[in-house]
Amino acid sequence: MRLLLLRHAKAVPAAEAPTDTSRPLAARGERDARLIGERLRERGTRIDSIVTSPAARTLQTAQIVAAAHDYPRERIVVDERLYLAGPVEILAVIAAFDPTRRCVLVVGHNPGISELATALVPELGDTDLPTCGLVALDAASHDWANLHDTPVRIAYRDSPKDAWPPAMIP
């Protein structure tokens, strides 16, 4: 199984939106989300499910990445539990995924998304994903509910600032 953890793309400053959840992507964020979506497509990634926080910036990031994969917008799952969630909450969302889904994209916020990556793959160290930073993790489990109890390794990581193609991490 492959788990794709994606931090939302660059949003407008907090002062430019009435609430934190309503902050949309900045122009750079839209560009970066398109780039990451295209890179995933170029890798041959076939996304089976996309789940995102309800915040505007995460939903927009998910929609832009989905468009690069012809993934239907109406199939993007918005889960309230992902808004500013920590690793435990994110794992609870992942545990509910249908085991027939082999590649799942979770779009969320820091520090939770980065902390989860580090918890699953301690060799990452104190990873702090940049905006629109992605980490692809491969798990030996055949059931998302067992993700925390199975060996997980990093397949690769990518961000808009990385050179293409990004270095593969063994």
mmCIF file of C-alpha atoms in Angstrom:
data_model
loop_
_atom_site.group_PDB
_atom_site.id
_atom_site.type_symbol
_atom_site.label_atom_id
_atom_site.label_comp_id
_atom_site.label_asym_id
_atom_site.label_seq_id
_atom_site.Cartn_x
_atom_site.Cartn_y
_atom_site.Cartn_z
ATOM 1 C CA MET A 1 0.000 0.000 0.000
ATOM 2 C CA ARG A 2 1.181 3.533 -0.661
ATOM 3 C CA LEU A 3 0.307 6.468 1.566
ATOM 4 C CA LEU A 4 0.882 9.941 0.167
ATOM 5 C CA LEU A 5 1.074 12.647 2.835
ATOM 6 C CA LEU A 6 0.805 16.148 1.401
ATOM 7 C CA ARG A 7 1.000 19.411 3.278
ATOM 8 C CA HIS A 8 -1.330 21.985 1.742
ATOM 9 C CA ALA A 9 0.145 24.504 -0.702
ATOM 10 C CA LYS A 10 0.958 28.117 0.175
ATOM 11 C CA ALA A 11 -2.101 30.033 1.402
ATOM 12 C CA VAL A 12 -2.777 33.745 1.592
ATOM 13 C CA PRO A 13 -1.772 35.374 4.903
ATOM 14 C CA ALA A 14 -4.208 34.978 7.791
ATOM 15 C CA ALA A 15 -4.924 38.717 7.796
ATOM 16 C CA GLU A 16 -6.413 38.420 4.280
ATOM 17 C CA ALA A 17 -9.194 35.981 5.257
ATOM 18 C CA PRO A 18 -12.036 36.264 7.774
ATOM 19 C CA THR A 19 -11.218 32.886 9.382
ATOM 20 C CA ASP A 20 -8.352 30.410 9.328
ATOM 21 C CA THR A 21 -10.489 27.770 7.624
ATOM 22 C CA SER A 22 -11.439 30.180 4.823
ATOM 23 C CA ARG A 23 -7.852 31.024 3.801
ATOM 24 C CA PRO A 24 -7.538 30.212 0.082
ATOM 25 C CA LEU A 25 -4.380 29.333 -1.778
ATOM 26 C CA ALA A 26 -2.084 32.109 -2.907
ATOM 27 C CA ALA A 27 -1.138 32.219 -6.601
ATOM 28 C CA ARG A 28 2.128 30.455 -5.732
ATOM 29 C CA GLY A 29 0.157 27.764 -3.907
ATOM 30 C CA GLU A 30 -2.015 27.100 -6.950
ATOM 31 C CA ARG A 31 1.087 26.820 -9.145
ATOM 32 C CA ASP A 32 2.860 24.533 -6.668
ATOM 33 C CA ALA A 33 -0.154 22.226 -6.280
ATOM 34 C CA ARG A 34 -0.358 21.861 -10.083
ATOM 35 C CA LEU A 35 3.357 21.038 -10.191
ATOM 36 C CA ILE A 36 3.096 18.343 -7.497
ATOM 37 C CA GLY A 37 0.008 16.890 -9.198
ATOM 38 C CA GLU A 38 1.863 16.735 -12.516
ATOM 39 C CA ARG A 39 4.909 15.127 -10.894
ATOM 40 C CA LEU A 40 2.741 12.465 -9.293
ATOM 41 C CA ARG A 41 1.146 11.773 -12.681
ATOM 42 C CA GLU A 42 4.574 11.593 -14.368
ATOM 43 C CA ARG A 43 5.619 8.989 -11.789
ATOM 44 C CA GLY A 44 2.669 6.873 -12.886
ATOM 45 C CA THR A 45 0.922 7.260 -9.534
ATOM 46 C CA ARG A 46 -2.652 5.983 -9.569
ATOM 47 C CA ILE A 47 -4.494 7.568 -6.652
ATOM 48 C CA ASP A 48 -7.417 5.472 -5.392
ATOM 49 C CA SER A 49 -8.655 7.859 -2.688
ATOM 50 C CA ILE A 50 -8.134 11.461 -1.658
ATOM 51 C CA VAL A 51 -9.076 12.751 1.782
ATOM 52 C CA THR A 52 -8.561 16.313 2.959
ATOM 53 C CA SER A 53 -9.108 18.696 5.808
ATOM 54 C CA PRO A 54 -12.107 21.013 5.315
ATOM 55 C CA ALA A 55 -9.930 24.152 5.283
ATOM 56 C CA ALA A 56 -10.118 26.009 1.975
ATOM 57 C CA ARG A 57 -6.354 25.761 1.413
ATOM 58 C CA THR A 58 -6.293 21.973 1.838
ATOM 59 C CA LEU A 59 -9.420 21.388 -0.229
ATOM 60 C CA GLN A 60 -8.060 23.556 -3.064
ATOM 61 C CA THR A 61 -4.732 21.706 -2.941
ATOM 62 C CA ALA A 62 -6.556 18.357 -3.136
ATOM 63 C CA GLN A 63 -8.742 19.540 -6.030
ATOM 64 C CA ILE A 64 -5.775 20.783 -8.065
ATOM 65 C CA VAL A 65 -3.821 17.543 -7.537
ATOM 66 C CA ALA A 66 -6.955 15.521 -8.366
ATOM 67 C CA ALA A 67 -7.401 17.427 -11.629
ATOM 68 C CA ALA A 68 -3.911 16.368 -12.740
ATOM 69 C CA HIS A 69 -5.056 12.741 -12.347
ATOM 70 C CA ASP A 70 -8.561 13.019 -13.777
ATOM 71 C CA TYR A 71 -9.721 12.098 -10.293
ATOM 72 C CA PRO A 72 -13.358 13.226 -9.912
ATOM 73 C CA ARG A 73 -13.727 16.203 -7.560
ATOM 74 C CA GLU A 74 -16.900 14.733 -6.123
ATOM 75 C CA ARG A 75 -14.929 11.696 -4.881
ATOM 76 C CA ILE A 76 -12.628 13.838 -2.707
ATOM 77 C CA VAL A 77 -13.532 13.112 0.908
ATOM 78 C CA VAL A 78 -13.552 16.074 3.294
ATOM 79 C CA ASP A 79 -12.968 14.924 6.852
ATOM 80 C CA GLU A 80 -13.441 17.449 9.662
ATOM 81 C CA ARG A 81 -11.047 15.470 11.878
ATOM 82 C CA LEU A 82 -8.104 16.461 9.655
ATOM 83 C CA TYR A 83 -8.321 20.190 10.400
ATOM 84 C CA LEU A 84 -5.074 20.948 12.274
ATOM 85 C CA ALA A 85 -4.953 17.256 13.263
ATOM 86 C CA GLY A 86 -2.068 15.566 14.988
ATOM 87 C CA PRO A 87 -0.668 12.151 14.074
ATOM 88 C CA VAL A 88 -3.152 10.192 16.207
ATOM 89 C CA GLU A 89 -6.165 11.865 14.583
ATOM 90 C CA ILE A 90 -4.711 11.448 11.085
ATOM 91 C CA LEU A 91 -4.037 7.743 11.731
ATOM 92 C CA ALA A 92 -7.662 7.330 12.872
ATOM 93 C CA VAL A 93 -8.847 8.740 9.527
ATOM 94 C CA ILE A 94 -6.433 6.489 7.597
ATOM 95 C CA ALA A 95 -7.512 3.400 9.585
ATOM 96 C CA ALA A 96 -11.025 3.728 8.141
ATOM 97 C CA PHE A 97 -9.869 3.529 4.505
ATOM 98 C CA ASP A 98 -11.189 0.659 2.439
ATOM 99 C CA PRO A 99 -8.404 -1.976 2.225
ATOM 100 C CA THR A 100 -9.009 -2.302 -1.528
ATOM 101 C CA ARG A 101 -7.591 1.226 -1.905
ATOM 102 C CA ARG A 102 -3.907 0.720 -2.644
ATOM 103 C CA CYS A 103 -2.797 4.370 -2.961
ATOM 104 C CA VAL A 104 -4.309 7.055 -0.766
ATOM 105 C CA LEU A 105 -3.534 10.786 -0.670
ATOM 106 C CA VAL A 106 -4.055 12.660 2.616
ATOM 107 C CA VAL A 107 -3.899 16.462 2.390
ATOM 108 C CA GLY A 108 -3.412 18.158 5.727
ATOM 109 C CA HIS A 109 -1.609 20.683 7.867
ATOM 110 C CA ASN A 110 1.665 20.984 9.714
ATOM 111 C CA PRO A 111 2.816 20.089 12.217
ATOM 112 C CA GLY A 112 0.569 16.988 12.173
ATOM 113 C CA ILE A 113 1.337 15.767 8.655
ATOM 114 C CA SER A 114 5.108 16.038 9.219
ATOM 115 C CA GLU A 115 4.874 14.486 12.675
ATOM 116 C CA LEU A 116 2.960 11.516 11.261
ATOM 117 C CA ALA A 117 5.601 10.956 8.562
ATOM 118 C CA THR A 118 8.307 10.948 11.242
ATOM 119 C CA ALA A 119 6.300 8.652 13.515
ATOM 120 C CA LEU A 120 5.817 6.112 10.723
ATOM 121 C CA VAL A 121 9.400 6.373 9.405
ATOM 122 C CA PRO A 122 11.698 7.479 12.244
ATOM 123 C CA GLU A 123 14.700 7.555 9.868
ATOM 124 C CA LEU A 124 13.223 10.749 8.422
ATOM 125 C CA GLY A 125 14.340 12.554 11.561
ATOM 126 C CA ASP A 126 12.590 15.789 12.378
ATOM 127 C CA THR A 127 11.040 16.255 8.971
ATOM 128 C CA ASP A 128 9.183 19.508 8.512
ATOM 129 C CA LEU A 129 7.432 19.343 5.163
ATOM 130 C CA PRO A 130 7.382 22.684 3.367
ATOM 131 C CA THR A 131 4.139 23.975 1.892
ATOM 132 C CA CYS A 132 3.058 21.522 -0.804
ATOM 133 C CA GLY A 133 5.699 19.077 0.444
ATOM 134 C CA LEU A 134 4.924 15.436 -0.232
ATOM 135 C CA VAL A 135 6.183 12.218 1.286
ATOM 136 C CA ALA A 136 5.305 8.847 -0.278
ATOM 137 C CA LEU A 137 5.342 5.932 2.138
ATOM 138 C CA ASP A 138 5.056 2.236 1.342
ATOM 139 C CA ALA A 139 3.554 -0.098 3.934
ATOM 140 C CA ALA A 140 3.722 -3.877 3.996
ATOM 141 C CA SER A 141 0.209 -4.145 5.474
ATOM 142 C CA HIS A 142 -2.851 -5.066 3.441
ATOM 143 C CA ASP A 143 -5.166 -3.181 5.756
ATOM 144 C CA TRP A 144 -5.024 0.550 6.513
ATOM 145 C CA ALA A 145 -6.202 -0.135 10.070
ATOM 146 C CA ASN A 146 -2.880 -1.905 10.731
ATOM 147 C CA LEU A 147 -0.657 0.846 9.333
ATOM 148 C CA HIS A 148 0.790 1.749 12.738
ATOM 149 C CA ASP A 149 1.775 -1.919 13.360
ATOM 150 C CA THR A 150 3.511 -2.652 10.067
ATOM 151 C CA PRO A 151 6.901 -1.764 8.606
ATOM 152 C CA VAL A 152 6.719 1.479 6.619
ATOM 153 C CA ARG A 153 9.467 2.810 4.376
ATOM 154 C CA ILE A 154 9.849 6.023 2.470
ATOM 155 C CA ALA A 155 9.477 5.638 -1.296
ATOM 156 C CA TYR A 156 10.327 9.278 -2.063
ATOM 157 C CA ARG A 157 9.655 12.832 -1.062
ATOM 158 C CA ASP A 158 9.078 15.858 -3.218
ATOM 159 C CA SER A 159 8.309 19.543 -2.983
ATOM 160 C CA PRO A 160 7.984 22.348 -5.525
ATOM 161 C CA LYS A 161 11.465 23.603 -4.593
ATOM 162 C CA ASP A 162 13.131 20.238 -5.323
ATOM 163 C CA ALA A 163 14.838 19.666 -8.644
ATOM 164 C CA TRP A 164 13.024 17.284 -10.952
ATOM 165 C CA PRO A 165 13.252 14.379 -10.893
ATOM 166 C CA PRO A 166 13.621 14.287 -7.120
ATOM 167 C CA ALA A 167 16.246 11.956 -5.710
ATOM 168 C CA MET A 168 14.904 8.547 -4.844
ATOM 169 C CA ILE A 169 15.410 7.615 -1.215
ATOM 170 C CA PRO A 170 16.049 3.911 -0.611
#
